[in-house]
Coordinates of C-alpha atoms and ligand atoms in Angstrom, one line a residue:
X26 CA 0.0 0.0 0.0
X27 CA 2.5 2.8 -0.7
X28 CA 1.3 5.9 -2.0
X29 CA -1.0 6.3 0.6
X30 CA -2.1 10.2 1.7
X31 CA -4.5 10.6 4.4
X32 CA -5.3 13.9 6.3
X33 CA -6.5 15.4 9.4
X34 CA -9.1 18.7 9.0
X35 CA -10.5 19.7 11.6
X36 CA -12.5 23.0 12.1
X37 CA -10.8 25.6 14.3
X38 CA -14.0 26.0 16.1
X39 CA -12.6 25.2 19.9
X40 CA -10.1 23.1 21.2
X41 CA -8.7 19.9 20.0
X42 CA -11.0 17.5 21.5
X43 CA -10.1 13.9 22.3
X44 CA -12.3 12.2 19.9
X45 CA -10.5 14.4 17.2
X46 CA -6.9 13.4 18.6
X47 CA -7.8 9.8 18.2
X48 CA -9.2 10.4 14.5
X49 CA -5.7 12.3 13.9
X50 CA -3.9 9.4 15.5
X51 CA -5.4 6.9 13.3
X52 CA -4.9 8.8 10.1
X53 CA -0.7 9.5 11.5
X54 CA -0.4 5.6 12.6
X55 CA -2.1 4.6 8.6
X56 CA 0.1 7.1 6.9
X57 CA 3.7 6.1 9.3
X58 CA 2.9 2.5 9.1
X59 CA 2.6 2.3 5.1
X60 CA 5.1 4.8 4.7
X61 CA 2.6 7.4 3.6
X62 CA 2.3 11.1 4.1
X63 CA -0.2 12.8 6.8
X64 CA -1.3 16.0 5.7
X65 CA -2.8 18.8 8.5
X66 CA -5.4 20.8 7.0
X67 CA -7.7 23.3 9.3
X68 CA -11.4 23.8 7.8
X69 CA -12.0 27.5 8.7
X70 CA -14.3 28.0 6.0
X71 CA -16.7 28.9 8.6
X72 CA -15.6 32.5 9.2
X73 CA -18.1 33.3 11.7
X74 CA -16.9 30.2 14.3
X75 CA -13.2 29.3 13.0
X76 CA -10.6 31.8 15.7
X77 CA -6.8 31.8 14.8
X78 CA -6.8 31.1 19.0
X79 CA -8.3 27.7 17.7
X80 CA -5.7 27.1 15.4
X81 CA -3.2 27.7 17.9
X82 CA -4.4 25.1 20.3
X83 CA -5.4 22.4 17.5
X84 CA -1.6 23.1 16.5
X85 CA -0.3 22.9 19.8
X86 CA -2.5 19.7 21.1
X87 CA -0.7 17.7 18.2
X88 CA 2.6 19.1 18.6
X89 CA 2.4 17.8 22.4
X90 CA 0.8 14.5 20.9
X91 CA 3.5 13.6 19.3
X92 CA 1.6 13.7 15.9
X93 CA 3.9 15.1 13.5
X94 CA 2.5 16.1 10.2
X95 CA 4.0 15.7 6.6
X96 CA 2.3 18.6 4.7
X97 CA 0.4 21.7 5.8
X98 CA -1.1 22.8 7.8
X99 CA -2.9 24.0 5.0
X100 CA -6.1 26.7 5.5
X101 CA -9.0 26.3 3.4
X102 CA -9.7 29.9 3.3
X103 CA -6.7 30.4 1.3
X104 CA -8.5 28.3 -1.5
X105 CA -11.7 30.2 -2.2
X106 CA -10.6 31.1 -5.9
X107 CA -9.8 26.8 -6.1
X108 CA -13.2 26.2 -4.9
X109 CA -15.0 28.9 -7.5
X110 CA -12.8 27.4 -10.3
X111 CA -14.5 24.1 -9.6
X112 CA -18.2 25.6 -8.9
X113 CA -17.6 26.7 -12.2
X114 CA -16.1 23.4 -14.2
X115 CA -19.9 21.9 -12.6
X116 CA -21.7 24.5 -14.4
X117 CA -19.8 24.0 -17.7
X118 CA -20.9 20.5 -17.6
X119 CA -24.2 21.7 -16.6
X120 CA -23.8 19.5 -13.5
X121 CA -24.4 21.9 -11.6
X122 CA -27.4 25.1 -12.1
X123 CA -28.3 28.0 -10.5
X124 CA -31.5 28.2 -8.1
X125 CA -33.2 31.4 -7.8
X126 CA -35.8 30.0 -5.1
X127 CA -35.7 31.9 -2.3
X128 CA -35.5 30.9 1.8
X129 CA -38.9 32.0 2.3
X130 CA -40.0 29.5 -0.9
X131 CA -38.0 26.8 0.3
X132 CA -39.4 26.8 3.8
X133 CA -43.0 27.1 2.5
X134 CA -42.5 24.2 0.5
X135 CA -40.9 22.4 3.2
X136 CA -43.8 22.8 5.3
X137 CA -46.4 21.7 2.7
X138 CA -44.4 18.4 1.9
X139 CA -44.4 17.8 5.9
X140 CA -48.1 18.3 5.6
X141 CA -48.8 15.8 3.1
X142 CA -46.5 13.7 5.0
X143 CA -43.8 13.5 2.4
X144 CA -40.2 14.0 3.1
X145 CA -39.0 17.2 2.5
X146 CA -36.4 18.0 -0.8
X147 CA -35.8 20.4 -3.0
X148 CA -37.9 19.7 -5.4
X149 CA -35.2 20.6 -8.6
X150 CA -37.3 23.5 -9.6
X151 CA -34.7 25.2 -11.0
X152 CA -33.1 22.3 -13.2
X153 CA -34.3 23.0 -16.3
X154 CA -35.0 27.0 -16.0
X155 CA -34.4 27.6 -19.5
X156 CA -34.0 31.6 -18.7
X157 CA -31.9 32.8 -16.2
X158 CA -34.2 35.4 -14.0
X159 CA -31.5 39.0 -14.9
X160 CA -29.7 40.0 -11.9
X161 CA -31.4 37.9 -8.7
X162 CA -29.4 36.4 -6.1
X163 CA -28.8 32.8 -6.6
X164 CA -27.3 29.4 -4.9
X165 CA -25.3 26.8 -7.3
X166 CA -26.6 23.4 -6.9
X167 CA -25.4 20.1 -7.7
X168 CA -27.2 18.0 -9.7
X169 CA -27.2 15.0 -8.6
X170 CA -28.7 11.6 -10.0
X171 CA -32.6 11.4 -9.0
X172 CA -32.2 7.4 -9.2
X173 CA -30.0 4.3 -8.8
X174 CA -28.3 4.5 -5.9
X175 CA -24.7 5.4 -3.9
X176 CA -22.7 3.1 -2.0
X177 CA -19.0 2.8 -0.6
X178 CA -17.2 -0.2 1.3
X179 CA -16.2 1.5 4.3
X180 CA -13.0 0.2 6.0
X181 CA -14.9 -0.3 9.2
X182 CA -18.3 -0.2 8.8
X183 CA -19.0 -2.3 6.1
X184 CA -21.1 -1.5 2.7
X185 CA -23.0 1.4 3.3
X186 CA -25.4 2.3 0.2
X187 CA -28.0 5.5 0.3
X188 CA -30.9 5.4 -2.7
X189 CA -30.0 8.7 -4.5
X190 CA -33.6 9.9 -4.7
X191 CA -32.7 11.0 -1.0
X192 CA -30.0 12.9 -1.8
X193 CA -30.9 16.5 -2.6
X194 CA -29.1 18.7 -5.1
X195 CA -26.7 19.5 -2.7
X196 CA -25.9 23.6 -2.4
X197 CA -22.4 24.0 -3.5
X198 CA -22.2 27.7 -3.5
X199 CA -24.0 29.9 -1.1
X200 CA -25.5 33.3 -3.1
X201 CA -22.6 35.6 -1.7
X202 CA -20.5 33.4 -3.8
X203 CA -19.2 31.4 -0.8
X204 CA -18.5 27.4 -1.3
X205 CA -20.5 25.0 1.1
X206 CA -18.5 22.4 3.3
X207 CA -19.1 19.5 1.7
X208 CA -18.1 21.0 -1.7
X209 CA -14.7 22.2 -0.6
X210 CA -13.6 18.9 1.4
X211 CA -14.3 16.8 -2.2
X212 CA -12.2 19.6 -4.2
X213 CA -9.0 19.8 -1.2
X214 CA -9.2 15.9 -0.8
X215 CA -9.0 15.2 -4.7
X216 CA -6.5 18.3 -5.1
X217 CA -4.7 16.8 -2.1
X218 CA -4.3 13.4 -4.0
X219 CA -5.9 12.0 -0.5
X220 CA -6.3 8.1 -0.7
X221 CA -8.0 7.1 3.0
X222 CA -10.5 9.5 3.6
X223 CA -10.4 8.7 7.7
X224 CA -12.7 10.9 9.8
X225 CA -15.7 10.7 12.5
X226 CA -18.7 8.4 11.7
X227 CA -20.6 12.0 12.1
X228 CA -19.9 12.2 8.5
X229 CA -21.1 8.8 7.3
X230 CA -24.3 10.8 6.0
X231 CA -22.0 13.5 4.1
X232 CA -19.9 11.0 2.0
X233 CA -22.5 10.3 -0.3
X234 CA -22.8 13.2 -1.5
X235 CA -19.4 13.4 -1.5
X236 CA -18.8 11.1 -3.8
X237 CA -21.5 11.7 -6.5
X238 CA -19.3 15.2 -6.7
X239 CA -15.9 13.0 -6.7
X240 CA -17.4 10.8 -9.9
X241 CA -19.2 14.0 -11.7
X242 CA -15.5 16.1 -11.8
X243 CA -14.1 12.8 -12.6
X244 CA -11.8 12.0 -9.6
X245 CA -11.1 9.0 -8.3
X246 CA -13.2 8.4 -5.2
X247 CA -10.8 7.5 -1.7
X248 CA -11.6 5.1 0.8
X249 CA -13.7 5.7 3.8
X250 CA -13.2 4.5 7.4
X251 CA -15.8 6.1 9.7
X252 CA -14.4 5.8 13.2
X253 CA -17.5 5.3 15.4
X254 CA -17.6 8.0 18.4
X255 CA -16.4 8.1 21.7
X256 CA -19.1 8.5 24.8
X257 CA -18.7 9.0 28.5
X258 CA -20.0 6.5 31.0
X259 CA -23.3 7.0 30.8
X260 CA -23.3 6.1 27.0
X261 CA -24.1 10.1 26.0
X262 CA -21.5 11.7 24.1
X263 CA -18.5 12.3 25.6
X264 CA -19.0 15.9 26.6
X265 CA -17.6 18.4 29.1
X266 CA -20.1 17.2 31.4
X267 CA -17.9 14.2 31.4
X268 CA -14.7 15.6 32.6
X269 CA -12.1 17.2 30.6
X270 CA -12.6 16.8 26.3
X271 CA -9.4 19.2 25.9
X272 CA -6.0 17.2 24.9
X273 CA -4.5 20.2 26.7
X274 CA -5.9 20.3 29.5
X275 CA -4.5 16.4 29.9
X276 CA -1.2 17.7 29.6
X277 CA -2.1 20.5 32.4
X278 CA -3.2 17.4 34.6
X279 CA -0.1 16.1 34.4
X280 CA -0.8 13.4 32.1
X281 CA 2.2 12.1 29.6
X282 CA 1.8 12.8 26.1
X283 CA 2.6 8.7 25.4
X284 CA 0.2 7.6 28.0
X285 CA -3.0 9.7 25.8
X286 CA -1.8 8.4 23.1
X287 CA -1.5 4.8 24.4
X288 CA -5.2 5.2 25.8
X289 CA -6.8 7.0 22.3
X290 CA -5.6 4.0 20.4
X291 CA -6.8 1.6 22.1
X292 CA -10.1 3.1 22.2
X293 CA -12.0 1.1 19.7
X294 CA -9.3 -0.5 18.5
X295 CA -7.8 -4.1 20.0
X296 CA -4.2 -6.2 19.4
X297 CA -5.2 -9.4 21.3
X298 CA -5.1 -8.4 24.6
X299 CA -2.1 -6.1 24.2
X300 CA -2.9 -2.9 26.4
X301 CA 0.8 -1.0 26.6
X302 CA 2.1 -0.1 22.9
X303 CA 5.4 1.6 22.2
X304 CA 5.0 4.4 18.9
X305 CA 7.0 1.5 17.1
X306 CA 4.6 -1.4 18.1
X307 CA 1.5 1.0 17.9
X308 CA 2.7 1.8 14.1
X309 CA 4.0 -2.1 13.6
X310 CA 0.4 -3.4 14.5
X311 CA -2.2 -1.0 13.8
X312 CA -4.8 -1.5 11.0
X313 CA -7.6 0.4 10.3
X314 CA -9.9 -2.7 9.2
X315 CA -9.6 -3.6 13.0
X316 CA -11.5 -0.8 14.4
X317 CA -14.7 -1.9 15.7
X318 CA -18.3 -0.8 14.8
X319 CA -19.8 0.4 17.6
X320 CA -18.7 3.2 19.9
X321 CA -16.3 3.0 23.1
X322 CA -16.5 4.2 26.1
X323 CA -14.0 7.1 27.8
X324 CA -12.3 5.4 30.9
X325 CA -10.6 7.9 32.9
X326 CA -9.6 5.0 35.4
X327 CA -7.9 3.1 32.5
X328 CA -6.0 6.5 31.4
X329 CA -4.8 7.6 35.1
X330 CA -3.5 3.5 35.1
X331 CA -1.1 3.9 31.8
X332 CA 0.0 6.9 33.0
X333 CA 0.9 5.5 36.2
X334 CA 3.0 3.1 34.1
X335 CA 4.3 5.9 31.6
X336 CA 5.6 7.5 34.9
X337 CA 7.2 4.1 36.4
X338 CA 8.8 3.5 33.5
X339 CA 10.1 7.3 32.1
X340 CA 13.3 8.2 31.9
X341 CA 13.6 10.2 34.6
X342 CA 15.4 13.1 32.7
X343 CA 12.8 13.7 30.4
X344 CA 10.4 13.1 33.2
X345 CA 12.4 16.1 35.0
X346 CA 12.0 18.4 32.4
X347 CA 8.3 17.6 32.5
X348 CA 7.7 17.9 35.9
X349 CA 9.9 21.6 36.0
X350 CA 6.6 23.5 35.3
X351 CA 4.4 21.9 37.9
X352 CA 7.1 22.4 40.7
X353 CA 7.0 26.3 39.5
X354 CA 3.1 26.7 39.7
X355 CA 3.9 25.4 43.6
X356 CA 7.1 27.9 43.7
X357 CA 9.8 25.6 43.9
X358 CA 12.4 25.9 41.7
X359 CA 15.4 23.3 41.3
X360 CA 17.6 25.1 39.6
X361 CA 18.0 27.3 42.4
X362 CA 19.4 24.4 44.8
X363 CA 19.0 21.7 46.1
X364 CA 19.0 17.8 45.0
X365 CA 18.8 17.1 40.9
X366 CA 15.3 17.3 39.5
X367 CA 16.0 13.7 38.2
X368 CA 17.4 12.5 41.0
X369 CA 14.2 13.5 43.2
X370 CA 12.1 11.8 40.1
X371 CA 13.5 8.6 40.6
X372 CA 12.5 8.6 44.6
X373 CA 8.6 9.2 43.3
X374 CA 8.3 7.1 40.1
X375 CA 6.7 4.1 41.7
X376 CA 3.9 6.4 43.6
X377 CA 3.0 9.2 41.2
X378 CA 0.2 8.9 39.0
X379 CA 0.5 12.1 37.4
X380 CA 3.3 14.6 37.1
X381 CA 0.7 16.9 39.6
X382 CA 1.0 14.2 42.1
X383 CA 4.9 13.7 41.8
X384 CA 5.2 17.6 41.6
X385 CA 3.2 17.4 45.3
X386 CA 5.5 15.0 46.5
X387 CA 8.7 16.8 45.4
X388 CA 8.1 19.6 46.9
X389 CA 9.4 19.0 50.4
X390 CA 12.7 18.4 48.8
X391 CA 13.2 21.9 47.7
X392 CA 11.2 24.0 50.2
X393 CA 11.9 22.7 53.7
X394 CA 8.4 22.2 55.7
X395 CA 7.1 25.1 57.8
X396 CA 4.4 23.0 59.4
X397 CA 4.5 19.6 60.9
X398 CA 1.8 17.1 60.7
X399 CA 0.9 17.5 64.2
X400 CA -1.6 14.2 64.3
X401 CA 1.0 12.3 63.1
X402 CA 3.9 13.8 65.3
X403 CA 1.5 13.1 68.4
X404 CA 1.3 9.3 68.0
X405 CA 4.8 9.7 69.6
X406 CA 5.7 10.2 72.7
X407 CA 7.8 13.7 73.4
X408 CA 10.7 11.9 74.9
X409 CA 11.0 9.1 72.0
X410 CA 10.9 11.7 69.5
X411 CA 13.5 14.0 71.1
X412 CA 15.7 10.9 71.4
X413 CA 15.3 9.5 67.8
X414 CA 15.7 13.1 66.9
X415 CA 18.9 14.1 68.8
X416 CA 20.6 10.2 67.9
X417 CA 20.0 10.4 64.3
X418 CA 21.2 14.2 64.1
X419 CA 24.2 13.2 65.9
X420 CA 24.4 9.7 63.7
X421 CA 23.9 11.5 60.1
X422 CA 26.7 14.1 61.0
X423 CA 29.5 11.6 61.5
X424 CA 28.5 8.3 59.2
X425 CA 30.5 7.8 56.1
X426 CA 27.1 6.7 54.2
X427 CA 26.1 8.1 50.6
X428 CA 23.6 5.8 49.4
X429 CA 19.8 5.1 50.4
X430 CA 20.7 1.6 51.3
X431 CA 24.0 2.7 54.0
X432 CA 21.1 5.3 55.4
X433 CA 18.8 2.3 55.6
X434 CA 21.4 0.0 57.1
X435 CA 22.3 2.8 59.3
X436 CA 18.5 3.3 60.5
X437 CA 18.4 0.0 60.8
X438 CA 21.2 -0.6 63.2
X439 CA 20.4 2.4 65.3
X440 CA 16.9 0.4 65.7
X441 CA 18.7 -2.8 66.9
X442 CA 20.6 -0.8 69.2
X443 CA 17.8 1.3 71.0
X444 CA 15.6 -1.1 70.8
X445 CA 13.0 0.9 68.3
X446 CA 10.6 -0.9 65.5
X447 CA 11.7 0.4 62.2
X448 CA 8.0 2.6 62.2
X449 CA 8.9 4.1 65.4
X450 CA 12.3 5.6 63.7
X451 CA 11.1 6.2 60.3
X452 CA 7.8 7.7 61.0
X453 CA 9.3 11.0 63.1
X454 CA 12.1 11.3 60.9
X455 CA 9.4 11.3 57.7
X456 CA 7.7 14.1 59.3
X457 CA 10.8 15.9 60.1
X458 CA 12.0 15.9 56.7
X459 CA 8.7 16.0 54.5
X460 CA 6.6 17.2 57.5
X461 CA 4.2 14.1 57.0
X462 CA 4.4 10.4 56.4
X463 CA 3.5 10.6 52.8
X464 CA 7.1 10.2 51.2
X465 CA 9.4 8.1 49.8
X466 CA 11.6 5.1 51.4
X467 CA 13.7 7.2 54.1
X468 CA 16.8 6.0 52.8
X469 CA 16.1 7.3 49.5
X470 CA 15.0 10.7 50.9
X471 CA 18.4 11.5 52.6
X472 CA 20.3 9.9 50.1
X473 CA 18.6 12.8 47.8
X474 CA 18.3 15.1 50.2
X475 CA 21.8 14.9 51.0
X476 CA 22.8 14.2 55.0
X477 CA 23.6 18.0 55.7
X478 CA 20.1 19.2 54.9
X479 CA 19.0 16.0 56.6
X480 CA 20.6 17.1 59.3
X481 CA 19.4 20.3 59.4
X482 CA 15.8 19.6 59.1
X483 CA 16.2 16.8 61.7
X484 CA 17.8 19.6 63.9
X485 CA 14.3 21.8 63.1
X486 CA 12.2 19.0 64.1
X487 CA 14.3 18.4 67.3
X488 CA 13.8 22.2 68.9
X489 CA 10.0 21.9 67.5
X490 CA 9.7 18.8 69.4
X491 CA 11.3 20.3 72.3
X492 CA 9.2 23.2 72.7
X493 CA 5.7 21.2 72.4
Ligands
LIG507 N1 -13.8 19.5 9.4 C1 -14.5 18.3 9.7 C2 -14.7 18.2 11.2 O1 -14.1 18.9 12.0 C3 -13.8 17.1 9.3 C4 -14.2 16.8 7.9 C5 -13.5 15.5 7.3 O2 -12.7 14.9 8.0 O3 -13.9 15.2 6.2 O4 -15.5 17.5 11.7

């Protein structure tokens, strides 16, 4: 299958959405995996609705996706003189004709038909005018066969076939001179030399149509997968009510770019009962033929769960970069001091779910607690702490220990020696470092901390403890 072009288009009428990332995954994995090209064009033919802010965060969404285009992104406002051209070759070929009915006709004849219980259509009233009506505004229609019938195999729902007498004479140019939707994706996606036409199954009903323009300019008609929607837990469409719609605002819940895309592919689509893909094995396995028919549902459980796994298993230089920002919304800030970004990842891989969580639990290790958990710190009695406080202080400044497992052998033979369960140590000396028992293993925290700060803050905790 070389020579394969598919294309995203979406309209720059709000953010990119979810469902829309996984339609522009699936048309990136077809085009990488066949060695295609994957062309970005933005459908702003809607003047009124499309905002260059749109753009911006469609752009954006992708970029932070990891779904990097071949071509474009190309406007479709920059190719209203294309789609007049066209409008034009129709009306040389008298396939297409002007209509001179009005909106106030049409809706009056919309209502009788509704009346007399027939379906409503323009009733091709202006097909055969034989004299053009001098200078009153007019719409170009399409005409389009009044029998047989359209159909197309679509890659995963099946045959599909509409009788034409349904299909009106489709408006292909409004009467201020402006192209409809429908014409304009036929003329970019035949211009575009687009092969796998791959979109939302919101446009099954539009492809008919479609494709009686495709055979009357005489292009070759693409292939159509219609990728059934995606819908929240209660089986409505996944909506805002839902949760968050917005690829962004994933990435501003600290989600990993790999573990959205991981999720979104697997929506609808199955490899046995693979559920963790790499880009390579995504690319190696996917196939649009094995996208099932009927709709999935969003899983926020499932998503928090991969990205769980995207965290345990980052590289935890990258993962520092990434977590950089969220530590600076909670004004810390690691290049100022104190232990390696990385280094402080590592100690939080295995308990973070998102980079908001691990940015909450790095936080002790650059800004040194002001508060004690005073619940916790009361389970103890004042004497014990005082004396775990003053022996590890005094311990920490002369041991020759660098790594987490010398502090943990260290702990643990201060235990042996005062007699102390492990908890009874570790607990106060948690608190005195993080200020509460939510942290990582206390070897690993001084190790990173380093044993001067350690001692320091061991030293706070001791005159807090002192004066309670
Ligand atoms: N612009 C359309 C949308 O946002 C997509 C059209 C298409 O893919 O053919 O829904």
């Amino acid at each position: 299958m070389s020579g394969i072009r598919v294309r995203f288009a979406p309209s720059p009428t709000g953010y990119l959405h979810v469902g829309g990332a996984r339609t522009a995954l699936f048309n990136w994995l077809m085009a990488r995996k066949h060695g295609g090209v994957f062309i970005l064009r933005i459908e702003d033919t809607d003047v009124e609705r499309s905002t260059s802010e749109s753009v911006d965060a469609i752009l954006q969404g992708m970029e932070w996706l990891g779904l990097d285009w071949d071509e474009g992104p190309f406007y479709q406002s920059a190719n209203f003189p294309l789609y007049k051209d066209y409008v034009q070759k129709l009306v040389d070929l008298d396939k297409a004709y002007r209509c001179y009915c009005t909106a106030d006709e049409l809706e009056a004849r919309r209502e009788l038909a509704m009346r007399e219980g027939r379906k409503p259509k323009y009733d091709g009233r202006c097909r055969t005018l034989t004299e053009q009506p001098g200078d009153r505004p007019f719409v170009v229609r399409f005409r389009a066969p009044q029998d047989g019938s359209t159909s197309f195999d679509d890659q995963i729902k099946g045959t599909i076939t509409f009788p034409n007498e349904e299909l009106d004479d489709l408006i292909i140019q409004r009467s201020d001179g402006t192209p409809t939707y429908n014409f304009c994706v036929v003329i970019d996606d035949a211009v575009m030399r687009i092969t796998h036409v791959i979109r939302g199954d919101d446009h099954v009903n539009n492809t008919p149509r479609q494709i009686l323009l495709y055979q009357a300019l005489g292009f070759p008609v693409p292939l159509f997968a219609h990728v059934p929607m995606i819908l929240g837990a209660d089986k409505a469409r996944l909506s805002k009510r839902h949760g968050a719609t917005s690829v962004i605002a994933y990435r501003d819940m600290g989600l990993l770019p790999e573990a959205l895309v991981n999720y979104l592919v697997r929506l609808g689509w199955s490899h046995g009962d693979q559920e963790i893909f790499s880009r390579e094995e995504m690319i190696a396995s996917f196939d649009i033929a094995q996208v099932g028919r009927s709709a999935s549902v969003f899983n926020p459980d499932k998503l928090l769960w991969l990205n769980a796994h995207y965290i345990k298993t980052g590289d935890p230089q990258r993962l520092a970069g990434l977590l950089a920002p969220f530590l600076a919304e909670r004004g810390a800030d690691p290049s100022a001091g104190g232990p390696q970004l990385a280094a402080v990842v590592k100690t939080l891989q295995e308990r973070a779910r998102t980079l908001i969580e691990m940015a909450e639990g790095a936080l002790f290790y650059y800004l040194a607690p002001e508060a004690y958990d005073e619940t916790a710190m009361a389970k103890f009695e004042k004497g014990h702490l005082l004396a775990v406080y003053a022996t590890v202080a005094e311990r920490l400044a002369t041991t020759s220990a660098r790594t987490a497992a010398e502090f943990d052998a260290l702990l643990k033979d201060l235990c042996a020696e005062k007699g102390w369960k492990m908890p009874q140590l570790g607990q106060p000396l948690r608190i005195a470092l993080s200020g509460g028992t939510q942290a990582p293993g206390i070897g690993e925290i001084i190790e990173t901390l380093g044993s001067a700060e350690t001692v320091r803050r061991v030293h706070r905790a001791l005159e807090h403890a002192s004066t309670c």
